[in-house]
Amino acid sequence: MLEVDDGDIVTFDTVSSEGLMEDQGRDPVSYFGRFGITRHAILDEAVEIAASGLKRESPAKGPHIVHGPVRVRGAEAGDWLRVDFLDLRPRVPYGIISSRHQRGCLPERLPRNDNGTTPVVFSRFCSLSDNETHAVFDYRTGRASIELSPFMGLCGVTPTGETPLSTIPPGSFGGNMDMREIVAGSSLFLPIQISGAGFFMGDPHFAQGNGEIALTALEGSLRATVRLSVAKPGPGLLSGQRAAWPVAETEDHWIILGMHEDLNEAMRRCAELSVRFLAEQTGMTENEAYLYLSAAGDFSVSQVVDIVKGVHCLIRKGDFGMRGDWSLERALSTGQCIVRS
């Protein structure tokens, strides 16, 4: 297990599971060769994983290749692990979007073959532009362009308990949240569950639409560089009482996350936590926060395909006269709220 100091920077060379799945033949050289990809353009790690003979205990354990855990010295249960995403860049010039085994949000209808039968896997290979800003999505009568916005779909801290968990559903520890906003320049705060935190990541994405309705995003291997820091519980959002669910922030937004197997309940949880955040951090009453969020909060479905569904709310810092000059970490260190008028 890698062990680092508080504030250390770690680079993960992540590997996408596409091309390594059993339903794809578990042979990335053969699989990507169908699309004209030569051996030198396929990651050595992918080839080694395929040749190793390692297999999942069962599909229920999840398809993801997970990197970690990383132990952070000084991290204790009840603290927060701050993950600053410093750089996220593609390791290969291609990606795959897949729907498989009727696990999208329209399993009764899609995908379907022309004869009406149900394919085990329906995928689309996408090559990246030379400057790696877009992916090319070819369809029957034309071509579309997908703007790249790389992020890690799976980021978390080791949960308590001795029973190994599936990588599919997210939880209070983070995990497979598939929240597309945690791009380079953003920060993710994870409630630490065990001594050392045990940070892990996986499921690299080149791009994803909110909802991720067909099952996967545009999947592709990334080099991810992050800073891992320990944040002690403080007022408001990062209080000990609040240390239950991951939260995030970008230069322009605070992001509140709600999760539950029932999408309606995930929405309710996200709304409740967002109201509480504004009441604690701005001096609004909960009634006022409720109205503000109805007019200005941006609630989005993170994903609906990971058993536990996610809804996240983006709250604009600019509405409170702030952008990158105020952060959750600053609130921790100063004990100050956003604004008390």
Coordinates of C-alpha atoms in Angstrom, one line a residue:
M1 CA 0.0 0.0 0.0
L2 CA 1.3 3.4 -0.9
E3 CA 1.6 5.8 2.0
V4 CA 1.9 9.5 1.6
D5 CA 2.1 12.6 3.8
D6 CA -0.7 15.1 4.1
G7 CA -0.6 17.4 1.1
D8 CA 1.5 15.1 -1.1
I9 CA 0.8 14.9 -4.9
V10 CA 0.1 11.5 -6.4
T11 CA -0.2 10.5 -10.1
F12 CA -2.3 7.5 -11.1
D13 CA -2.0 5.9 -14.5
T14 CA -5.5 4.6 -14.7
V15 CA -6.8 1.9 -17.0
S16 CA -10.2 1.7 -18.5
S17 CA -12.0 -1.6 -18.3
E18 CA -13.2 -1.3 -21.9
G19 CA -11.5 -4.0 -24.0
L20 CA -10.9 -6.0 -20.9
M21 CA -14.5 -7.1 -20.2
E22 CA -15.5 -10.7 -20.6
D23 CA -18.2 -9.8 -23.0
Q24 CA -15.6 -8.1 -25.2
G25 CA -13.3 -11.2 -25.3
R26 CA -10.9 -9.9 -22.6
D27 CA -8.2 -9.4 -25.2
P28 CA -7.6 -5.6 -25.8
V29 CA -5.2 -6.2 -28.7
S30 CA -7.9 -8.2 -30.6
Y31 CA -10.8 -6.0 -29.5
F32 CA -9.2 -2.6 -30.4
G33 CA -7.6 -4.1 -33.5
R34 CA -11.1 -4.3 -35.0
F35 CA -11.1 -0.5 -35.0
G36 CA -7.7 -0.2 -36.6
I37 CA -5.7 0.3 -33.4
T38 CA -2.3 -1.2 -33.5
R39 CA -0.5 -2.9 -30.6
H40 CA 1.8 0.1 -29.9
A41 CA -1.3 2.3 -29.2
I42 CA -2.7 -0.1 -26.6
L43 CA -1.5 0.3 -23.0
D44 CA 0.9 -2.3 -21.8
E45 CA -0.9 -2.5 -18.5
A46 CA -4.2 -3.4 -20.3
V47 CA -2.4 -6.3 -22.1
E48 CA -0.8 -7.4 -18.8
I49 CA -4.1 -7.4 -17.0
A50 CA -5.7 -9.4 -19.7
A51 CA -2.9 -12.0 -19.7
S52 CA -2.7 -12.2 -15.9
G53 CA -5.7 -14.5 -15.6
L54 CA -7.2 -12.3 -12.9
K55 CA -11.0 -12.4 -13.0
R56 CA -13.8 -10.9 -11.1
E57 CA -15.4 -13.2 -8.5
S58 CA -18.8 -12.3 -10.1
P59 CA -20.2 -9.5 -12.3
A60 CA -22.0 -8.2 -9.2
K61 CA -18.6 -7.1 -7.8
G62 CA -18.3 -4.6 -10.6
P63 CA -16.3 -4.1 -13.8
H64 CA -13.9 -1.4 -12.7
I65 CA -10.1 -1.5 -12.4
V66 CA -9.5 0.3 -9.1
H67 CA -6.2 1.9 -8.1
G68 CA -5.3 2.2 -4.5
P69 CA -5.7 2.3 -1.6
V70 CA -3.4 5.1 -0.7
R71 CA -2.9 5.7 3.0
V72 CA -2.5 9.4 4.1
R73 CA -0.5 9.9 7.3
G74 CA -2.5 11.8 9.9
A75 CA -5.9 11.1 8.4
E76 CA -8.4 9.8 11.0
A77 CA -12.0 8.8 11.0
G78 CA -14.2 11.9 11.2
D79 CA -11.8 14.0 9.2
W80 CA -12.2 14.9 5.6
L81 CA -9.9 13.9 2.7
R82 CA -9.6 16.8 0.3
V83 CA -8.7 15.6 -3.2
D84 CA -7.6 18.4 -5.5
F85 CA -7.6 17.3 -9.2
L86 CA -4.5 19.0 -10.6
D87 CA -4.4 17.3 -14.1
L88 CA -6.4 14.8 -16.0
R89 CA -5.3 13.8 -19.5
P90 CA -5.9 11.0 -21.9
R91 CA -3.4 8.1 -22.1
V92 CA -4.8 6.8 -25.4
P93 CA -6.3 8.6 -28.4
Y94 CA -9.6 6.6 -28.4
G95 CA -12.5 5.7 -26.2
I96 CA -15.6 3.5 -26.0
I97 CA -19.3 4.1 -25.1
S98 CA -21.2 1.0 -24.3
S99 CA -24.7 -0.3 -23.2
R100 CA -24.6 -3.8 -22.0
H101 CA -26.8 -6.5 -20.5
Q102 CA -29.9 -4.2 -20.3
R103 CA -28.4 -2.0 -17.6
G104 CA -29.3 1.4 -19.0
C105 CA -32.3 3.4 -18.1
L106 CA -34.4 2.1 -21.0
P107 CA -33.9 -1.7 -20.8
E108 CA -37.2 -2.6 -22.2
R109 CA -36.6 -0.6 -25.4
L110 CA -32.9 -0.1 -26.0
P111 CA -30.5 -1.2 -27.4
R112 CA -32.1 -3.4 -30.1
N113 CA -30.7 -5.0 -33.3
D114 CA -32.4 -4.3 -36.6
N115 CA -34.3 -7.6 -36.3
G116 CA -35.6 -6.6 -32.9
T117 CA -33.4 -8.9 -30.8
T118 CA -31.4 -7.6 -27.9
P119 CA -27.6 -7.4 -28.2
V120 CA -25.5 -8.4 -25.2
V121 CA -23.3 -5.3 -25.9
F122 CA -23.9 -2.3 -28.1
S123 CA -20.8 -0.1 -28.3
R124 CA -19.4 2.8 -30.3
F125 CA -15.7 3.4 -30.8
C126 CA -14.7 7.0 -30.8
S127 CA -11.3 8.4 -31.9
L128 CA -10.0 11.6 -30.3
S129 CA -9.1 14.7 -32.3
D130 CA -5.4 15.5 -32.7
N131 CA -5.5 18.2 -30.1
E132 CA -7.5 15.9 -27.7
T133 CA -10.4 18.4 -27.3
H134 CA -13.1 16.3 -29.0
A135 CA -14.1 12.8 -29.8
V136 CA -15.6 11.7 -33.1
F137 CA -18.9 9.9 -32.8
D138 CA -19.8 8.3 -36.2
Y139 CA -23.4 7.4 -36.7
R140 CA -25.4 5.9 -39.5
T141 CA -25.9 9.0 -41.6
G142 CA -23.2 11.4 -40.3
R143 CA -20.8 12.3 -37.6
A144 CA -21.1 14.2 -34.3
S145 CA -18.4 15.7 -32.1
I146 CA -18.2 15.1 -28.3
E147 CA -16.3 17.7 -26.3
L148 CA -13.9 16.1 -23.9
S149 CA -14.1 16.9 -20.2
P150 CA -12.0 14.2 -18.5
F151 CA -12.9 13.1 -14.9
M152 CA -12.7 10.1 -12.7
G153 CA -16.0 8.4 -12.3
L154 CA -14.9 6.5 -9.2
C155 CA -13.2 8.2 -6.3
G156 CA -13.5 7.3 -2.6
V157 CA -12.1 6.4 0.8
T158 CA -12.1 2.9 2.3
P159 CA -15.4 2.3 4.1
T160 CA -15.6 0.5 7.4
G161 CA -16.4 -3.2 7.6
E162 CA -14.6 -6.4 6.6
T163 CA -16.9 -7.4 3.8
P164 CA -15.6 -6.4 0.3
L165 CA -18.1 -4.2 -1.5
S166 CA -19.1 -4.0 -5.2
T167 CA -17.5 -1.1 -7.1
I168 CA -20.9 -0.4 -8.8
P169 CA -23.0 1.5 -6.2
P170 CA -21.6 4.7 -4.6
G171 CA -22.1 5.5 -0.9
S172 CA -21.1 7.8 1.9
F173 CA -17.5 6.9 1.2
G174 CA -17.7 8.2 -2.4
G175 CA -17.0 5.5 -4.9
N176 CA -18.7 5.3 -8.3
M177 CA -20.4 8.7 -8.1
D178 CA -19.9 9.5 -11.8
M179 CA -20.1 13.2 -11.1
R180 CA -18.9 14.9 -14.3
E181 CA -18.1 18.2 -12.5
I182 CA -15.0 16.9 -10.7
V183 CA -12.6 17.9 -13.6
A184 CA -9.1 19.3 -13.3
G185 CA -9.2 22.4 -11.1
S186 CA -12.0 21.0 -8.9
S187 CA -11.8 19.7 -5.3
L188 CA -13.7 16.7 -3.8
F189 CA -14.2 16.3 0.0
L190 CA -14.7 12.8 1.2
P191 CA -15.7 11.9 4.8
I192 CA -12.9 9.6 6.1
Q193 CA -14.1 6.4 7.6
I194 CA -10.9 4.7 8.8
S195 CA -7.4 5.7 9.9
G196 CA -5.3 6.6 6.9
A197 CA -8.3 7.3 4.7
G198 CA -7.4 4.6 2.1
F199 CA -8.1 6.7 -1.0
F200 CA -8.8 4.9 -4.2
M201 CA -9.9 5.8 -7.8
G202 CA -10.9 4.2 -11.1
D203 CA -13.4 4.3 -13.9
P204 CA -11.7 7.0 -16.0
H205 CA -13.9 9.0 -18.4
F206 CA -13.2 11.3 -21.3
A207 CA -16.7 12.8 -21.3
Q208 CA -20.1 12.1 -19.8
G209 CA -23.6 13.5 -20.1
N210 CA -25.5 14.0 -16.8
G211 CA -27.6 10.9 -16.2
E212 CA -25.2 8.5 -18.1
I213 CA -28.4 6.9 -19.4
A214 CA -27.1 4.1 -21.6
L215 CA -24.7 2.7 -18.8
T216 CA -21.2 4.0 -19.6
A217 CA -19.7 7.4 -20.4
L218 CA -17.1 7.9 -23.1
E219 CA -14.6 5.5 -21.4
G220 CA -10.9 5.9 -21.8
S221 CA -7.7 5.6 -19.7
L222 CA -6.5 8.8 -18.0
R223 CA -3.4 9.9 -16.2
A224 CA -4.7 11.6 -13.1
T225 CA -2.6 13.8 -10.8
V226 CA -4.2 14.7 -7.5
R227 CA -3.2 16.4 -4.2
L228 CA -4.4 14.5 -1.1
S229 CA -4.9 16.6 2.0
V230 CA -6.5 16.1 5.4
A231 CA -9.1 18.6 6.5
K232 CA -10.3 18.7 10.1
P233 CA -14.0 19.1 10.8
G234 CA -15.0 22.7 11.0
P235 CA -18.1 24.9 10.8
G236 CA -21.0 24.5 8.3
L237 CA -20.7 22.1 5.4
L238 CA -17.6 20.4 6.8
S239 CA -18.8 20.1 10.3
G240 CA -18.6 16.9 12.2
Q241 CA -22.4 16.7 12.1
R242 CA -22.3 17.1 8.3
A243 CA -19.5 14.5 7.7
A244 CA -21.8 12.0 6.0
W245 CA -21.7 12.6 2.3
P246 CA -19.1 13.7 -0.2
V247 CA -19.2 17.3 -1.4
A248 CA -17.2 19.2 -4.1
E249 CA -16.4 22.6 -5.4
T250 CA -15.1 24.2 -8.5
E251 CA -13.8 27.8 -9.1
D252 CA -17.4 28.9 -9.7
H253 CA -19.7 26.5 -7.8
W254 CA -20.2 24.6 -4.6
I255 CA -21.6 21.1 -5.3
I256 CA -23.9 19.3 -3.0
L257 CA -24.6 15.6 -3.6
G258 CA -27.5 13.4 -2.7
M259 CA -27.6 9.6 -3.3
H260 CA -30.2 6.9 -2.9
E261 CA -31.6 3.8 -4.8
D262 CA -34.8 5.8 -5.4
L263 CA -34.2 8.8 -7.6
N264 CA -36.9 10.8 -5.9
E265 CA -35.3 10.2 -2.5
A266 CA -31.9 11.2 -4.0
M267 CA -33.4 14.4 -5.1
R268 CA -34.9 15.1 -1.7
R269 CA -31.7 14.4 0.1
C270 CA -29.8 16.7 -2.3
A271 CA -32.3 19.5 -1.8
E272 CA -32.3 19.1 2.0
L273 CA -28.5 19.2 2.2
S274 CA -28.4 22.2 -0.2
V275 CA -30.8 24.1 2.0
R276 CA -28.8 23.2 5.1
F277 CA -25.6 24.3 3.4
L278 CA -26.9 27.8 2.6
A279 CA -28.5 28.2 6.0
E280 CA -25.2 27.4 7.7
Q281 CA -23.0 29.3 5.4
T282 CA -24.8 32.5 4.4
G283 CA -27.2 33.4 7.2
M284 CA -30.2 32.6 5.1
T285 CA -33.1 31.0 6.9
E286 CA -34.0 27.6 5.6
N287 CA -37.2 29.1 4.1
E288 CA -35.1 31.7 2.3
A289 CA -32.6 29.1 1.1
Y290 CA -35.5 26.9 -0.2
L291 CA -36.7 29.8 -2.3
Y292 CA -33.3 30.8 -3.5
L293 CA -32.5 27.3 -4.7
S294 CA -35.8 27.0 -6.5
A295 CA -34.8 30.1 -8.6
A296 CA -31.0 29.7 -8.8
G297 CA -29.9 26.2 -7.7
D298 CA -28.9 23.9 -10.6
F299 CA -30.0 20.4 -9.7
S300 CA -28.8 17.6 -12.1
V301 CA -29.1 13.9 -12.2
S302 CA -25.5 12.6 -11.9
Q303 CA -26.3 9.1 -13.0
V304 CA -29.2 6.6 -12.9
V305 CA -27.3 3.3 -13.8
D306 CA -25.2 2.5 -10.7
I307 CA -28.0 1.0 -8.5
V308 CA -27.6 3.9 -6.0
K309 CA -28.6 7.0 -8.1
G310 CA -27.2 10.5 -7.7
V311 CA -28.4 14.0 -7.8
H312 CA -26.1 17.0 -7.4
C313 CA -26.8 20.7 -7.0
L314 CA -24.5 23.4 -8.3
I315 CA -24.7 26.7 -6.3
R316 CA -23.0 29.6 -7.9
K317 CA -20.4 31.4 -5.9
G318 CA -20.8 34.5 -8.0
D319 CA -24.3 34.9 -6.6
F320 CA -22.7 35.7 -3.2
G321 CA -20.0 37.9 -4.7
M322 CA -17.3 35.2 -4.7
R323 CA -15.6 32.9 -7.1
G324 CA -12.2 31.3 -6.7
D325 CA -11.2 33.5 -3.7
W326 CA -13.4 31.5 -1.3
S327 CA -13.3 27.8 -0.7
L328 CA -14.6 25.2 1.7
E329 CA -11.0 24.9 3.0
R330 CA -10.9 28.6 3.8
A331 CA -14.1 28.2 5.8
L332 CA -12.5 25.4 7.8
S333 CA -9.3 27.4 8.6
T334 CA -11.0 30.7 9.5
G335 CA -14.2 29.4 11.0
Q336 CA -16.0 32.0 8.9
C337 CA -19.2 31.6 6.8
I338 CA -19.6 32.9 3.3
V339 CA -21.3 36.0 4.3
R340 CA -23.2 37.3 7.3
S341 CA -25.1 40.4 6.3

